[in-house]
Coordinates of C-alpha atoms and ligand atoms in Angstrom, one line a residue:
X1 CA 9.0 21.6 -38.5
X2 CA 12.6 19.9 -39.1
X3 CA 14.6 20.0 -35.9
X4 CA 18.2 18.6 -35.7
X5 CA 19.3 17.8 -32.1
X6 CA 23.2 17.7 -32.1
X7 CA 24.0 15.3 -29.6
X8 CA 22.4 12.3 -28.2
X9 CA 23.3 12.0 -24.8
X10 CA 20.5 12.6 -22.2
X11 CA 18.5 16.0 -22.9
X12 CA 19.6 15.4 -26.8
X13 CA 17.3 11.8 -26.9
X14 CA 14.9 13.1 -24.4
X15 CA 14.2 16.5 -26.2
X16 CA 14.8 14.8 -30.1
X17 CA 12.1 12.1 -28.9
X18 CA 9.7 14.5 -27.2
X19 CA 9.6 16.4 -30.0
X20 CA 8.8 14.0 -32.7
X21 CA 6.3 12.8 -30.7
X22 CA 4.7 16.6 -30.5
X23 CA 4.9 15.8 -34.7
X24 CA 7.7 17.6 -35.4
X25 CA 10.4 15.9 -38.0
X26 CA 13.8 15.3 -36.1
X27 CA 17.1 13.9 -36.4
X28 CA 19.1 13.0 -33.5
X29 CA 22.8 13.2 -34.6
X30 CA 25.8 12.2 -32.7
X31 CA 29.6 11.5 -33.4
X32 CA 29.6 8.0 -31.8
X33 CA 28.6 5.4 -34.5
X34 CA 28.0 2.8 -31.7
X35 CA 25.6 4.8 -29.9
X36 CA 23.6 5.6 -33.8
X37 CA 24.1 2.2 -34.8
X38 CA 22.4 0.9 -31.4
X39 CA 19.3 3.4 -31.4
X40 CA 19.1 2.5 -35.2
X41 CA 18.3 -0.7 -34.1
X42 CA 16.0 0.3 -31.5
X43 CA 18.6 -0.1 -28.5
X44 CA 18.3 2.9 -25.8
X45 CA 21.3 3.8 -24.6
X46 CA 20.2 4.9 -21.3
X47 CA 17.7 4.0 -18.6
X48 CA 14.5 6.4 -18.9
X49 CA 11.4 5.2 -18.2
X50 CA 8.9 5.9 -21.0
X51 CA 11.8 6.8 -23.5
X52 CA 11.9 3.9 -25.1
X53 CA 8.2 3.3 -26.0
X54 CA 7.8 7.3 -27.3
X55 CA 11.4 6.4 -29.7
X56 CA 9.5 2.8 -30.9
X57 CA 6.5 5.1 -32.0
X58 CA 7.7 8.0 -33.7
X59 CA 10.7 5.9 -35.5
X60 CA 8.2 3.7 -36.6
X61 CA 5.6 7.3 -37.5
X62 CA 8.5 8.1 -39.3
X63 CA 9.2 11.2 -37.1
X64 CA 12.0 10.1 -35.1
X65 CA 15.6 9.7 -37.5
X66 CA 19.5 9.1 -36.1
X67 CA 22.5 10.0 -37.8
X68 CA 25.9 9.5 -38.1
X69 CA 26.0 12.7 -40.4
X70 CA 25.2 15.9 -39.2
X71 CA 25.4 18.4 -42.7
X72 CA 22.7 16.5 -44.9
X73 CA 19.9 17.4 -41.8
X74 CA 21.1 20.4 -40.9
X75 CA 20.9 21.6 -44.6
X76 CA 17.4 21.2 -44.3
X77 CA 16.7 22.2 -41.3
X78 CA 14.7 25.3 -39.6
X79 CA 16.1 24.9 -36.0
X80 CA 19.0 23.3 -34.7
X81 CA 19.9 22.5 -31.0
X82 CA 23.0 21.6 -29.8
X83 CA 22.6 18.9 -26.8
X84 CA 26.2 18.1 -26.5
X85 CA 28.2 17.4 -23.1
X86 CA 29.6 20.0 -21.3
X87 CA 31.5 18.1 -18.5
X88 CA 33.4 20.1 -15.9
X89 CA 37.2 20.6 -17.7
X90 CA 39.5 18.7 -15.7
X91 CA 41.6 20.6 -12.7
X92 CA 39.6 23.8 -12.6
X93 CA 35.8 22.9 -12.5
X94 CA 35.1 25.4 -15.6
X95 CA 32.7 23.6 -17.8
X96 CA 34.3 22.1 -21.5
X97 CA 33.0 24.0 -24.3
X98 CA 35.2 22.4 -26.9
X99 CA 32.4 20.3 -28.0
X100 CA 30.0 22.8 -27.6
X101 CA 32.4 24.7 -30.6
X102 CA 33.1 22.1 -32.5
X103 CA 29.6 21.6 -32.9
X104 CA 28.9 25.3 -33.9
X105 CA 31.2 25.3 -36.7
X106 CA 30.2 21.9 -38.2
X107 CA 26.6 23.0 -38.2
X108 CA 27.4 26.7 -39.9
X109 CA 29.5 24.9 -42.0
X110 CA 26.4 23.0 -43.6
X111 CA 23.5 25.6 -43.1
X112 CA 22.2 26.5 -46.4
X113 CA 19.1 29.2 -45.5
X114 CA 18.2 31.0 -42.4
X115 CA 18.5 28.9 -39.1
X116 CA 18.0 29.2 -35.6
X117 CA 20.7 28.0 -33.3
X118 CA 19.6 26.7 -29.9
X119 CA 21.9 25.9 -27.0
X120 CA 20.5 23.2 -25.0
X121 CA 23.5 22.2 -23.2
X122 CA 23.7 23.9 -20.4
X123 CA 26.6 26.8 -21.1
X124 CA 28.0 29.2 -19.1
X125 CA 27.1 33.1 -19.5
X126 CA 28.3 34.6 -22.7
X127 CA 28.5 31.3 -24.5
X128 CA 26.0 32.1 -27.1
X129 CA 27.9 35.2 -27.8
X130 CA 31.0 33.2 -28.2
X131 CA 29.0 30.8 -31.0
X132 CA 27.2 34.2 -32.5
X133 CA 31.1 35.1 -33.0
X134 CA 32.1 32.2 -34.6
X135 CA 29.2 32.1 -36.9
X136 CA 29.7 35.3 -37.9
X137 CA 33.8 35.5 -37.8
X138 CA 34.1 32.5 -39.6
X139 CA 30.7 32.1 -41.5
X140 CA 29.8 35.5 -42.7
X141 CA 27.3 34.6 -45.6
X142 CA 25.6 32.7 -43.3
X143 CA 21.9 33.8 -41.8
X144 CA 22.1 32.6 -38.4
X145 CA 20.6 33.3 -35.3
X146 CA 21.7 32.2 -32.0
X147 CA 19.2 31.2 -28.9
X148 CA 19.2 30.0 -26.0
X149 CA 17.2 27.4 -24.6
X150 CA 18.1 25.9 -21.3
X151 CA 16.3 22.0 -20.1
X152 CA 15.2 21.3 -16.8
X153 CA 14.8 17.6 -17.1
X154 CA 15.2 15.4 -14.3
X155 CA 16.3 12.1 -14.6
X156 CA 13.8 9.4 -14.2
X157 CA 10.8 12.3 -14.8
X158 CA 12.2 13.2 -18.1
X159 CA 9.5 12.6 -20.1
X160 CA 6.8 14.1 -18.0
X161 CA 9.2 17.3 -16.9
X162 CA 9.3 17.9 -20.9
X163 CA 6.0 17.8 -21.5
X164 CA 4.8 19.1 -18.7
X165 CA 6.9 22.1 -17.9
X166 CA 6.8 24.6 -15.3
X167 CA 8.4 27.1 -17.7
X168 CA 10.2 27.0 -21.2
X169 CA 13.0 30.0 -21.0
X170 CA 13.9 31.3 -24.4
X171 CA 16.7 33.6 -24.5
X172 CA 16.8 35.7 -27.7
X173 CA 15.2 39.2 -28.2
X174 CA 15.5 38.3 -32.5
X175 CA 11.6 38.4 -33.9
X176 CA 12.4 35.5 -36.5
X177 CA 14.1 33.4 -33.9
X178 CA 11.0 33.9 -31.3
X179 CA 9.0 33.3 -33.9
X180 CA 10.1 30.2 -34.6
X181 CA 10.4 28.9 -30.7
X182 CA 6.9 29.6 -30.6
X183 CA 6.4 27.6 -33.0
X184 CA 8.5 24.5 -32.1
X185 CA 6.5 24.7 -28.6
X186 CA 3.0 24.9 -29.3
X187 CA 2.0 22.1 -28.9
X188 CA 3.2 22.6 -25.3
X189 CA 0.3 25.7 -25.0
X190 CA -2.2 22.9 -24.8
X191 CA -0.5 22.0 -21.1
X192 CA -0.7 25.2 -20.6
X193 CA 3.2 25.7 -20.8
X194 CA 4.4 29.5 -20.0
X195 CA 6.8 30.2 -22.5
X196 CA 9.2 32.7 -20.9
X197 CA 11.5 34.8 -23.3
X198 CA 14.3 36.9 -22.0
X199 CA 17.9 37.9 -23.0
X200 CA 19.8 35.4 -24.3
X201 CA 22.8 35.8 -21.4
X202 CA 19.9 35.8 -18.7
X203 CA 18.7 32.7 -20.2
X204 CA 22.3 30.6 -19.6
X205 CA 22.4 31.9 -16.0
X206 CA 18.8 30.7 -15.3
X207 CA 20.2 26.9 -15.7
X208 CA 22.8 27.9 -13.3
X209 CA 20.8 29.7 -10.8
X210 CA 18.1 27.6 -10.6
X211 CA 20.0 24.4 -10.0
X212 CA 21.9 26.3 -7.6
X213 CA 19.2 26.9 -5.5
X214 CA 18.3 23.6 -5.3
X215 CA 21.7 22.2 -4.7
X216 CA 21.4 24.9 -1.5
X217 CA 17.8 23.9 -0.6
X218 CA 19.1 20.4 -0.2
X219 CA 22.6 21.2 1.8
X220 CA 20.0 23.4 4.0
X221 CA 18.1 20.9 5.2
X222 CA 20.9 18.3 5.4
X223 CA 22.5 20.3 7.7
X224 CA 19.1 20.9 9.3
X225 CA 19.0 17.0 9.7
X226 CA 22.8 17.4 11.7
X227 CA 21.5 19.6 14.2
X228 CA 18.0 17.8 14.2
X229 CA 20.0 14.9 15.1
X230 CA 22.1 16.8 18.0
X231 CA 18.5 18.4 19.2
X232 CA 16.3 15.2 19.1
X233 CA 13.7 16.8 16.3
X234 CA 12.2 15.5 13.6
X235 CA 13.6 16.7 10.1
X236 CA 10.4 15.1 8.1
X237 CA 8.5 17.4 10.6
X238 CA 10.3 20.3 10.3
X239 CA 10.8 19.9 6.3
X240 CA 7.0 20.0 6.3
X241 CA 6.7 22.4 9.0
X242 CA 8.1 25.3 6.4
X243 CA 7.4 23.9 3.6
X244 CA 3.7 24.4 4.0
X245 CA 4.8 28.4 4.4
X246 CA 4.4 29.0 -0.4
X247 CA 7.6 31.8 -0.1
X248 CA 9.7 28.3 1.2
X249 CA 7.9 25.5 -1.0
X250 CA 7.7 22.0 0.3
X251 CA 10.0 20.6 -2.6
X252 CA 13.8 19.5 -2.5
X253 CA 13.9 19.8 1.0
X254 CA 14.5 16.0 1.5
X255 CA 17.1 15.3 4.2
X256 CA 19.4 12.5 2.6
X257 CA 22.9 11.4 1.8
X258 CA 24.0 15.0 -0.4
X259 CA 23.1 15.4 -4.0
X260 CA 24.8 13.7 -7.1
X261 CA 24.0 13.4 -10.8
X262 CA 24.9 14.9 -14.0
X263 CA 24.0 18.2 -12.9
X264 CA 24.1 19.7 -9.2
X265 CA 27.7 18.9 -8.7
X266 CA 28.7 20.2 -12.3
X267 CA 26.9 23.1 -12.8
X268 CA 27.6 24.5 -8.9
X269 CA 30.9 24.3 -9.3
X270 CA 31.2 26.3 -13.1
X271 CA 28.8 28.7 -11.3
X272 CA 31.6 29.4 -8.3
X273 CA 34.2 29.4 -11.5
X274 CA 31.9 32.3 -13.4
X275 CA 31.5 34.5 -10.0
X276 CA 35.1 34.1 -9.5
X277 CA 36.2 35.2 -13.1
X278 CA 33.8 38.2 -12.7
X279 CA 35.0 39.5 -9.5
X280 CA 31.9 38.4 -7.6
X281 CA 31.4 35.9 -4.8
X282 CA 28.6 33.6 -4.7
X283 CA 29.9 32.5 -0.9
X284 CA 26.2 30.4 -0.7
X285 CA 27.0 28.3 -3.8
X286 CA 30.7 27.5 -2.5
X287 CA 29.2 26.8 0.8
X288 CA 26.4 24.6 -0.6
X289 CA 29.2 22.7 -2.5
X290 CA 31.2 22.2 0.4
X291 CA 28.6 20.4 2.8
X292 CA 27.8 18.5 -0.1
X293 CA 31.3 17.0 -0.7
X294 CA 31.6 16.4 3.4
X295 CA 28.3 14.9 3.6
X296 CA 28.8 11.5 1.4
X297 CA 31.7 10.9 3.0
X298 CA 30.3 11.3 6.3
X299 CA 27.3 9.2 5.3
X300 CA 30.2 6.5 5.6
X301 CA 31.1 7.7 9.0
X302 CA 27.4 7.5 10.2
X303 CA 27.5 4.1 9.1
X304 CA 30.4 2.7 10.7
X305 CA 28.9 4.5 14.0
X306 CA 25.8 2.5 13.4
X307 CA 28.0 -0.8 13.3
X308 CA 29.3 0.5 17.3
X309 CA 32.2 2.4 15.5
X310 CA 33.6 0.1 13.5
X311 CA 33.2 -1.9 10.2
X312 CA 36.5 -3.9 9.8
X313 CA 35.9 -7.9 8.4
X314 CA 31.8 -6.9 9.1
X315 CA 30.0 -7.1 5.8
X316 CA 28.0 -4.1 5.1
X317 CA 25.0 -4.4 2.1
X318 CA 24.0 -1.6 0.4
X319 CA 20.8 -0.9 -0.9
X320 CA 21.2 1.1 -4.3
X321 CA 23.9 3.0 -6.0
X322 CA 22.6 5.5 -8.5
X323 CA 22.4 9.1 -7.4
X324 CA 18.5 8.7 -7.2
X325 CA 15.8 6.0 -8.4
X326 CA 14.8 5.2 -11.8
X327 CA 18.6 6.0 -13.7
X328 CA 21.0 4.3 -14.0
X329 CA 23.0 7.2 -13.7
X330 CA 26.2 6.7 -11.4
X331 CA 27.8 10.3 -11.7
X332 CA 28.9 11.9 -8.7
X333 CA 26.6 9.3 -6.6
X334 CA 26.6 9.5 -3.2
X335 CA 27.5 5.6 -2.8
X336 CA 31.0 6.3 -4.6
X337 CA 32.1 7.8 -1.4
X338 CA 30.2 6.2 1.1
X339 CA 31.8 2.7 -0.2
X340 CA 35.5 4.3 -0.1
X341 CA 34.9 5.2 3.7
X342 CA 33.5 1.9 4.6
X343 CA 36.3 0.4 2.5
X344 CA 38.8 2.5 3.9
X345 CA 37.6 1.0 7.2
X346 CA 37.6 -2.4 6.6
X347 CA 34.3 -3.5 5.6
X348 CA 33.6 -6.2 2.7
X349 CA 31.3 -3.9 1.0
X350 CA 28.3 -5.9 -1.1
X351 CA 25.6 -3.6 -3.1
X352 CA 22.7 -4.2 -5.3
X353 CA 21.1 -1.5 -7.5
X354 CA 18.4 -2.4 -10.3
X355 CA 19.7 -0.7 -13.2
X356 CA 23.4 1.2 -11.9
X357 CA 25.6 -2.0 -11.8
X358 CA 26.8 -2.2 -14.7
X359 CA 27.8 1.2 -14.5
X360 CA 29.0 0.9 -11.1
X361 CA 31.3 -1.8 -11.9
X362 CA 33.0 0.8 -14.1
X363 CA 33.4 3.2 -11.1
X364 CA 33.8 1.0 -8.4
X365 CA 36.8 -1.6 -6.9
X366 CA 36.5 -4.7 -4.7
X367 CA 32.5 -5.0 -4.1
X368 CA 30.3 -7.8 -4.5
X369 CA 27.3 -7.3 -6.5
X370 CA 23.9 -9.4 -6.1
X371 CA 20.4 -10.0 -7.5
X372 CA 18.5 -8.4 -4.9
X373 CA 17.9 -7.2 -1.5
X374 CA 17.6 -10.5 0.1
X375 CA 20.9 -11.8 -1.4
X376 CA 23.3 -9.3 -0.2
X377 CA 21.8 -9.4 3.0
X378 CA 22.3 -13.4 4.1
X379 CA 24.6 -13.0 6.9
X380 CA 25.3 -9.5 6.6
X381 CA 26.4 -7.0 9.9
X382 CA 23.8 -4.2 8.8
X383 CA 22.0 -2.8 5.3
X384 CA 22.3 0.4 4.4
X385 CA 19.7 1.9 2.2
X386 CA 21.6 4.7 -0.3
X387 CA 18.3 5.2 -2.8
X388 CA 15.4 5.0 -2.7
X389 CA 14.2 2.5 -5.6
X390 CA 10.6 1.9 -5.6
X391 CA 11.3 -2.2 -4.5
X392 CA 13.1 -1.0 -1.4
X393 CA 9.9 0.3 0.0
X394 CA 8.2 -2.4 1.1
X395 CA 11.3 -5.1 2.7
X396 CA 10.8 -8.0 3.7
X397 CA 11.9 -7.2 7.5
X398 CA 10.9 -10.7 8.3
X399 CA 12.8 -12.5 6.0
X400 CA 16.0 -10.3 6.8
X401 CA 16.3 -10.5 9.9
X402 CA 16.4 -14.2 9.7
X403 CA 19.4 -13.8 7.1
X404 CA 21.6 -11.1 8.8
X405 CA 23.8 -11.8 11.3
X406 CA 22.8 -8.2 13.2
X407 CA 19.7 -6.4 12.3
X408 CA 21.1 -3.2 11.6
X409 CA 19.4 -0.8 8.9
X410 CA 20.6 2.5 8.5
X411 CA 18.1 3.9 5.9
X412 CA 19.5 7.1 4.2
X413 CA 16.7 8.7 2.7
X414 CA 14.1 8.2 5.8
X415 CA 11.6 6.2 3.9
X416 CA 11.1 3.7 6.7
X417 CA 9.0 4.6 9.9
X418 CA 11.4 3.6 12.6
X419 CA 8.5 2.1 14.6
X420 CA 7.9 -0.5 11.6
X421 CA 11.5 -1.2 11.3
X422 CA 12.1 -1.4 15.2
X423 CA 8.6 -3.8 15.5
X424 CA 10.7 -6.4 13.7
X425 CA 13.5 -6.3 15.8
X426 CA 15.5 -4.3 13.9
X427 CA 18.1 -1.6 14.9
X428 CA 17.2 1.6 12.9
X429 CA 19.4 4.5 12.2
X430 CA 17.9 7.6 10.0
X431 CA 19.0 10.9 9.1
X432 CA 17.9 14.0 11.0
X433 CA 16.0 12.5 13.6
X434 CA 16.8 11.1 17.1
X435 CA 18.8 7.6 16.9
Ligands
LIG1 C1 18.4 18.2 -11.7 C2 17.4 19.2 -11.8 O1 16.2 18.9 -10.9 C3 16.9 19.4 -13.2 O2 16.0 20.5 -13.3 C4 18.2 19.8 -14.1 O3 17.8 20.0 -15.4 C5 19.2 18.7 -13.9 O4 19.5 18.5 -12.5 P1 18.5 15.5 -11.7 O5 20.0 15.6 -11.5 O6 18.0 14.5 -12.7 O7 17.9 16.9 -12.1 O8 17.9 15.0 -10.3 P2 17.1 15.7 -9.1 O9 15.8 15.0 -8.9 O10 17.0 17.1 -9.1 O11 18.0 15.2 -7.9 C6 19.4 15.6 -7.8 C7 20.0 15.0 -6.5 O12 19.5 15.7 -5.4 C8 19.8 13.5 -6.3 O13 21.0 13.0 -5.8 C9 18.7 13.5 -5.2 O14 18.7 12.3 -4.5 C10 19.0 14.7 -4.4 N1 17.9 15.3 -3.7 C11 16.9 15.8 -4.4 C12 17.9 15.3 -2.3 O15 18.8 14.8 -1.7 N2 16.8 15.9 -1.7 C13 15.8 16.4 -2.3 O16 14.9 16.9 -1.7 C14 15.8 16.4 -3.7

């Protein structure tokens, strides 16, 4: 099959490479020249472990093309998918779709035969009819057919959450169209991949709905952790406790700092924006969003209590700044407003991340960045531990305690058993249990 993924952000590279390495023909196209000219010379753009070994191979199989260009592929194309941003718009939270468009009539422009259309982006509800009216509005001779085809990739499991899927949802009811998904995810059958075909506006609100859901599991057991906290109980405990119950699940119900990324906080809010628009209320989602937003700001708070209540002229090192391990995605991170608290009240604010710094520096003012754990730490007031990166979980307590000037360690995402941490003489502060 020839596939043309129109954009080459995230889900665009992740998908485009994925599927060349299934042995479909694809070309990853996107408007930045820098970005084509880098992966043309076999630079990943982004930090996904595995990606750049499966883009190596099927570049060098011959399977795997980029491209400046987008109407020589398409021409020849049988299926398109358009993998292009759709950040929240600025001031109301609604997501951009001007790229989204723009792509649409670029692509219709340069179809030459029958073509299936696939939004991977994640779109609101009623987006596909929008493009289905441009195509055929604007591009009347042309045989197009519009799907949709939402991803569920996580960052730093990309490659594994593609090829091992717990679903695939299709939205189109067109026989040609479903025809040709089937035939773009076969080789997924062999992991036993439910394909799951349903109307194409049910399709863009399962991306919503499930991340949603999430997003609430997660402020659910946050809040849990609060009054876990207040009680004296155990939030691990009680995580487990109902998560061994199959209606509950045991997943995303880890008590932490409040979610960040690329996705949660985006796609929450343009869900609140498309209840709102249609005269419903989704009072959960808003809610969700809400104790999310307090949360990393009161992480900061929790922090400066740790330090007896306050952090002025103490330095405070933080252990990792992405939104979670193995990205070095910075969006909407936690640490963003942890730091302005802390900064806000007074602390010199130091931070080491293995692969977010360079993005951090972007994002963030006045902190000093290290080489490791160990560095930050010499002569700080207390570490803080934001995510959970594989090298944090096995400290040196030893060796830190010798370098801090107060052995404080409030760990965010409870990966430390307190009696470990408290054996070495360290002060240890988690999150829903009893300080
Ligand atoms: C998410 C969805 O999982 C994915 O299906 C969708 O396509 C894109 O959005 P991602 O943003 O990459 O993926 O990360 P995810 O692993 O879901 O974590 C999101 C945030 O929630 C992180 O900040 C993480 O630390 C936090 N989280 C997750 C928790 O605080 N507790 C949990 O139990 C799980």
């Amino acid at each position: 099959m020839r596939i043309v993924m129109v954009g080459s952000g995230y889900v665009g590279l992740v998908s485009g490479a994925c599927m060349a390495d299934f042995g479909h023909n694809v070309t990853c196209v996107d408007k930045s020249v820098d970005k084509i000219d880098a992966l043309n010379a076999g630079k990943v753009p982004i930090y996904e472990p595995g990606l750049e070994t499966i883009i190596d191979h099927n570049r060098a199989a011959g399977r795997l093309h980029f491209s400046k260009e987008l109407a020589g592929p398409v021409a020849d194309a049988d299926v398109i998918f358009i993998a292009v941003g759709t950040p929240a718009r600025r001031g109301d939270g609604h997501a951009d779709l001007s790229y989204v468009y723009a792509a649409t009539r670029e692509i219709a422009a340069a179809v030459t035969h029958f073509t299936v259309l696939v939004t991977k982006s994640t779109v609101p509800v009623g987006t596909g009819d929008e493009i289905e009216r441009i195509c055929r509005e604007e591009f009347p001779e042309k045989d197009i057919v519009v799907v949709s085809n939402p991803e569920f990739l996580r960052e730093g499991a990309a490659i594994i959450d593609f090829k091992r899927p717990d679903r695939i949802v299709i939205g189109t009811e067109e026989p040609r169209a479903i025809e040709i998904m089937r035939e773009v995810y076969r080789p997924l059958y062999l992991n036993e991949a439910p394909l799951f075909f349903c109307e194409r506006r049910t399709s863009e609100l399962i991306k919503y709905a499930a991340n949603a859901f999430l997003a609430m599991k997660i402020s659910f057991i946050n809040e849990m952790a609060d009054l876990c906290e207040m009680l004296g109980t155990d939030v691990q405990k009680l995580a487990k406790g109902i998560g061994m119950d199959k209606r509950i699940g045991d997943k995303f119900l880890h008590a932490g700092p409040g979610y960040g990324g690329s996705c949660f906080p985006k796609d929450t809010l343009a869900l609140v924006k498309t209840a709102q628009d249609h005269n419903s209320s989704l009072r959960l989602i808003e809610t969700t969003v809400a104790i999310n937003e307090n949360r990393k700001r009161a992480m900061g708070r929790k922090v400066i209590a740790a330090c007896d209540g306050s952090v002025r002229g103490k330095k405070i090192a933080l252990l990792g700044l992405t939104f979670k391990p193995n990205t070095d995605d910075m969006r909407d991170a936690p640490s963003i407003s942890i730091i302005q608290a802390l900064q806000d009240g007074g602390a010199d604010v130091h931070a080491y991340d293995p692969e977010g710094m360079d993005a951090a520096r972007q994002l963030l003012g006045d902190v000093t960045y290290g080489n490791d754990a160990y560095e930050i730490a010499d002569a700080a007031d207390a570490i803080v531990l934001v995510t959970e990166w594989d090298e944090f979980r096995a400290l040196d307590f030893r060796r830190l305690k010798l370098c801090m000037k107060t052995p404080i360690l409030v760990d965010l995402r409870n990966i430390y058993p307190a009696s470990e941490v408290k054996r070495h003489g360290f002060v240890y502060f988690s999150i829903g249990k009893k300080a």
